[in-house]
């Protein structure tokens, strides 16, 4: 078989309701990205990886994502791949870098093989790869759907069901306060989550009923308490005009959804904290093969 290649793009995502406590979640797309270039080779099961800019990151998710596609088409004993990813999403900060990378790599692999799958099947392959790579607790189906489809998604992660998709028409800016410390999802202690399940169920139902930004704030308060983070970063943003603010994923990043009138005020209060501030927009576009 003649080696083929393709490049794909998937956008980032942010938490509305974290699925770790109830296995049901909600998330929305943001205009950060990961690109992946995959070249198919005739070297079976040899997956060469290059991850930029974090070249020290473990390549197992990327490898598992490619193998998931090859296994789906029963090609894992015939083919291998060379893959390069590049991204502006900080890794292991709660910003869905794993879900976004899996989507991009799987799409690029499909493009290189000149194959196609239904959108939801592509997302499920990425979730499978994340489980096999041990970078997820819940499968992060909500994060993967938000990255893949853009806009707002609400999911049943346990049953891989996309419960609701909704276009986000608000003209909000998204700010992230990103501490320097990395926290890997698989190391998260979920032992005390049960006591907060009613509040997380409330946040989930709020999102279902259109109160998604209010759900983001409530979810952030609950998970900050469960995971031992100081919610003051989110409260500071709310006090100066943010529409919503709360912990993103398992942390340590905090998300703020802000109208353009309050961007500078939120940035000003956040500049007193260690780390960087990332500004981006809501994403409305699906993940896609570029070439």
Coordinates of C-alpha atoms in Angstrom, one line a residue:
X1 CA 0.0 0.0 0.0
X2 CA 1.3 3.4 -0.9
X3 CA 1.9 5.6 2.2
X4 CA -0.6 8.5 2.5
X5 CA -0.8 11.5 4.7
X6 CA -3.3 14.1 6.0
X7 CA -3.6 17.0 8.4
X8 CA -6.6 17.7 10.6
X9 CA -7.7 20.3 13.1
X10 CA -9.8 20.1 16.3
X11 CA -10.7 23.0 18.5
X12 CA -10.5 23.2 22.3
X13 CA -13.3 23.0 24.8
X14 CA -14.2 24.2 28.4
X15 CA -16.3 22.7 31.2
X16 CA -19.8 23.7 32.0
X17 CA -20.6 20.6 34.1
X18 CA -17.8 18.1 34.9
X19 CA -18.9 14.5 34.5
X20 CA -16.6 13.0 37.1
X21 CA -19.2 13.1 39.9
X22 CA -22.4 11.9 38.0
X23 CA -21.1 10.6 34.6
X24 CA -23.2 13.3 32.9
X25 CA -21.6 16.4 31.6
X26 CA -21.8 19.6 29.6
X27 CA -19.1 21.6 27.8
X28 CA -18.6 24.2 25.1
X29 CA -16.2 24.8 22.3
X30 CA -13.5 27.4 22.4
X31 CA -11.2 28.8 19.7
X32 CA -8.0 27.1 20.8
X33 CA -6.8 24.2 18.6
X34 CA -4.7 21.2 18.1
X35 CA -3.5 20.1 14.6
X36 CA -2.2 16.7 13.7
X37 CA -0.4 15.5 10.7
X38 CA -0.4 11.7 10.1
X39 CA 1.6 9.9 7.5
X40 CA 0.8 6.2 7.0
X41 CA 3.7 3.9 6.7
X42 CA 4.2 0.2 5.7
X43 CA 5.8 -0.5 9.1
X44 CA 3.2 -2.4 11.1
X45 CA 2.5 -1.2 14.6
X46 CA 5.4 1.3 14.6
X47 CA 4.0 4.7 15.6
X48 CA 6.6 7.5 15.6
X49 CA 5.4 10.7 17.4
X50 CA 6.4 14.3 17.7
X51 CA 4.4 16.4 20.1
X52 CA 5.0 20.2 20.0
X53 CA 5.6 22.3 21.9
X54 CA 5.6 19.9 24.9
X55 CA 8.0 17.3 23.5
X56 CA 8.5 15.7 26.9
X57 CA 4.8 14.7 27.1
X58 CA 3.9 11.0 27.0
X59 CA 3.0 10.0 23.4
X60 CA 0.7 7.1 24.4
X61 CA -2.6 8.9 23.7
X62 CA -1.5 9.8 20.2
X63 CA -0.3 6.2 19.6
X64 CA -3.5 4.7 20.9
X65 CA -5.6 7.1 18.8
X66 CA -3.9 6.0 15.6
X67 CA -4.1 2.3 16.6
X68 CA -7.8 2.7 17.4
X69 CA -8.4 3.7 13.7
X70 CA -6.1 1.0 12.3
X71 CA -7.8 -1.6 14.4
X72 CA -11.3 -0.4 13.4
X73 CA -10.3 -1.1 9.7
X74 CA -8.3 -4.2 10.6
X75 CA -5.1 -2.7 9.4
X76 CA -3.0 -2.7 12.5
X77 CA -1.0 -5.7 11.3
X78 CA -0.2 -4.1 8.0
X79 CA 0.4 -0.4 8.7
X80 CA 2.1 2.0 11.0
X81 CA 2.3 5.8 11.1
X82 CA 4.4 8.9 11.7
X83 CA 2.5 11.7 13.5
X84 CA 3.2 15.3 14.5
X85 CA 0.9 17.3 16.6
X86 CA 1.1 21.0 17.4
X87 CA -1.2 23.0 19.7
X88 CA -1.8 26.2 21.6
X89 CA -3.7 24.4 24.4
X90 CA -1.6 24.0 27.6
X91 CA -1.4 20.3 28.5
X92 CA -2.7 18.9 31.8
X93 CA -4.3 22.1 33.0
X94 CA -8.0 21.1 32.6
X95 CA -8.3 22.6 29.2
X96 CA -9.2 19.4 27.3
X97 CA -5.9 19.0 25.6
X98 CA -6.3 15.2 25.5
X99 CA -9.8 15.2 23.9
X100 CA -8.7 17.7 21.4
X101 CA -5.6 15.8 20.4
X102 CA -7.4 12.5 20.1
X103 CA -10.0 14.1 17.8
X104 CA -7.3 15.7 15.6
X105 CA -5.2 12.6 15.4
X106 CA -8.1 10.3 14.6
X107 CA -9.4 12.6 11.8
X108 CA -5.9 12.9 10.3
X109 CA -5.5 9.2 10.4
X110 CA -8.9 8.7 8.6
X111 CA -7.9 11.3 6.1
X112 CA -4.6 9.6 5.4
X113 CA -6.3 6.3 5.0
X114 CA -9.0 7.9 2.8
X115 CA -11.7 6.5 5.1
X116 CA -14.7 8.1 6.8
X117 CA -16.8 7.4 9.8
X118 CA -19.9 9.0 11.3
X119 CA -19.0 12.0 13.5
X120 CA -20.1 10.3 16.8
X121 CA -18.1 7.2 15.9
X122 CA -15.0 9.4 15.5
X123 CA -15.6 10.9 19.0
X124 CA -16.1 7.4 20.5
X125 CA -12.8 6.2 19.0
X126 CA -11.1 9.1 20.7
X127 CA -12.7 8.3 24.0
X128 CA -11.6 4.6 23.6
X129 CA -8.0 5.8 23.0
X130 CA -8.2 8.1 26.1
X131 CA -9.3 5.1 28.2
X132 CA -6.5 2.9 26.9
X133 CA -4.0 5.6 27.4
X134 CA -5.2 6.1 31.0
X135 CA -5.6 9.9 30.6
X136 CA -9.3 10.0 31.6
X137 CA -11.6 8.8 34.4
X138 CA -15.0 9.3 32.8
X139 CA -14.0 8.9 29.2
X140 CA -14.5 12.7 28.7
X141 CA -17.2 12.1 26.2
X142 CA -18.6 15.6 26.9
X143 CA -15.2 17.3 26.3
X144 CA -14.6 15.3 23.2
X145 CA -18.0 16.2 21.8
X146 CA -17.5 19.9 22.5
X147 CA -14.1 19.8 20.9
X148 CA -15.4 17.9 17.8
X149 CA -18.8 19.7 17.3
X150 CA -18.2 23.2 18.8
X151 CA -20.9 25.2 20.5
X152 CA -22.6 23.7 23.6
X153 CA -23.0 20.0 24.1
X154 CA -24.7 18.1 27.0
X155 CA -23.9 14.4 27.3
X156 CA -24.5 11.1 29.1
X157 CA -21.0 9.9 29.3
X158 CA -21.8 6.5 30.7
X159 CA -23.9 5.6 27.7
X160 CA -22.0 7.7 25.1
X161 CA -25.1 9.6 24.3
X162 CA -25.1 13.2 23.0
X163 CA -28.2 14.5 24.8
X164 CA -28.3 18.0 23.4
X165 CA -26.5 20.3 21.1
X166 CA -27.1 24.0 21.1
X167 CA -25.7 26.9 19.1
X168 CA -24.1 29.6 21.3
X169 CA -25.2 32.9 19.9
X170 CA -23.9 35.1 22.8
X171 CA -21.0 37.4 21.9
X172 CA -18.9 36.4 24.8
X173 CA -15.1 36.2 25.2
X174 CA -13.6 33.3 27.1
X175 CA -10.7 33.9 29.5
X176 CA -8.6 31.2 31.2
X177 CA -6.4 31.7 34.2
X178 CA -3.8 29.0 33.8
X179 CA -1.5 28.2 36.7
X180 CA 1.9 26.8 35.9
X181 CA 1.4 23.4 37.7
X182 CA 0.3 20.5 35.6
X183 CA -2.4 18.1 37.0
X184 CA -3.1 14.8 35.2
X185 CA -6.7 13.6 35.3
X186 CA -5.9 10.0 36.1
X187 CA -4.3 11.2 39.4
X188 CA -7.4 13.0 40.5
X189 CA -8.9 11.8 43.8
X190 CA -12.6 11.3 43.4
X191 CA -13.3 9.6 46.7
X192 CA -15.3 12.5 48.2
X193 CA -17.4 13.3 45.1
X194 CA -20.6 11.6 46.3
X195 CA -21.5 14.3 48.8
X196 CA -21.7 16.8 46.0
X197 CA -23.8 14.8 43.6
X198 CA -27.1 16.6 44.2
X199 CA -25.5 20.0 43.5
X200 CA -23.8 18.6 40.3
X201 CA -27.2 17.1 39.2
X202 CA -28.7 20.6 39.8
X203 CA -26.0 22.2 37.6
X204 CA -26.6 19.6 34.9
X205 CA -30.4 20.3 34.9
X206 CA -29.7 24.0 34.8
X207 CA -27.6 23.4 31.6
X208 CA -30.4 21.3 30.1
X209 CA -32.8 24.2 30.7
X210 CA -30.7 26.9 29.1
X211 CA -29.0 28.2 32.2
X212 CA -25.6 27.0 31.0
X213 CA -23.5 29.9 32.3
X214 CA -25.1 29.7 35.7
X215 CA -24.4 26.0 35.6
X216 CA -20.7 26.6 34.9
X217 CA -20.4 28.8 38.0
X218 CA -22.2 26.3 40.3
X219 CA -20.1 23.4 38.9
X220 CA -16.9 25.4 39.5
X221 CA -17.8 26.1 43.1
X222 CA -18.6 22.4 43.8
X223 CA -15.5 21.0 42.1
X224 CA -13.2 23.5 43.7
X225 CA -14.5 22.3 47.1
X226 CA -14.2 18.7 46.1
X227 CA -10.7 19.0 44.7
X228 CA -9.3 21.5 47.2
X229 CA -8.9 24.5 44.9
X230 CA -9.4 28.1 46.1
X231 CA -12.6 29.4 44.3
X232 CA -11.4 33.0 44.9
X233 CA -10.1 33.3 41.4
X234 CA -13.6 32.7 40.0
X235 CA -15.2 34.9 42.6
X236 CA -12.9 37.8 41.7
X237 CA -13.9 37.5 38.1
X238 CA -17.6 37.4 38.9
X239 CA -17.2 40.5 41.2
X240 CA -15.9 42.6 38.3
X241 CA -18.5 41.6 35.8
X242 CA -17.9 38.1 34.4
X243 CA -21.1 36.4 33.2
X244 CA -19.8 33.0 34.6
X245 CA -16.6 31.7 36.2
X246 CA -15.4 28.4 37.6
X247 CA -12.9 25.6 37.6
X248 CA -12.3 24.1 34.2
X249 CA -12.3 20.3 34.2
X250 CA -10.3 18.9 37.1
X251 CA -8.3 22.1 37.3
X252 CA -6.1 23.9 37.9
X253 CA -7.4 26.3 35.2
X254 CA -10.3 28.7 35.9
X255 CA -12.6 29.7 33.1
X256 CA -14.4 33.1 32.9
X257 CA -17.1 33.9 30.3
X258 CA -17.1 37.6 29.8
X259 CA -18.8 40.3 27.7
X260 CA -16.4 42.6 25.9
X261 CA -17.1 45.4 28.3
X262 CA -15.5 43.5 31.2
X263 CA -12.4 41.9 29.6
X264 CA -9.9 44.3 31.0
X265 CA -11.4 44.3 34.5
X266 CA -11.2 40.5 34.8
X267 CA -7.7 40.5 33.4
X268 CA -6.7 43.1 36.0
X269 CA -7.8 41.0 39.0
X270 CA -6.4 37.8 37.6
X271 CA -2.9 39.4 37.0
X272 CA -2.4 39.2 40.8
X273 CA -2.3 35.3 40.5
X274 CA 0.6 33.2 39.3
X275 CA 0.3 31.8 35.8
X276 CA -0.8 33.1 32.4
X277 CA -4.1 34.5 31.1
X278 CA -5.4 33.1 27.8
X279 CA -8.1 35.0 25.8
X280 CA -10.1 33.3 23.1
X281 CA -13.6 33.1 21.7
X282 CA -16.4 30.6 21.5
X283 CA -16.0 28.1 18.8
X284 CA -18.8 27.2 16.4
X285 CA -16.9 25.0 13.9
X286 CA -16.6 21.2 13.7
X287 CA -13.3 19.4 13.7
X288 CA -12.2 18.7 10.2
X289 CA -9.5 17.3 7.8
X290 CA -7.5 20.2 6.3
X291 CA -5.5 18.4 3.6

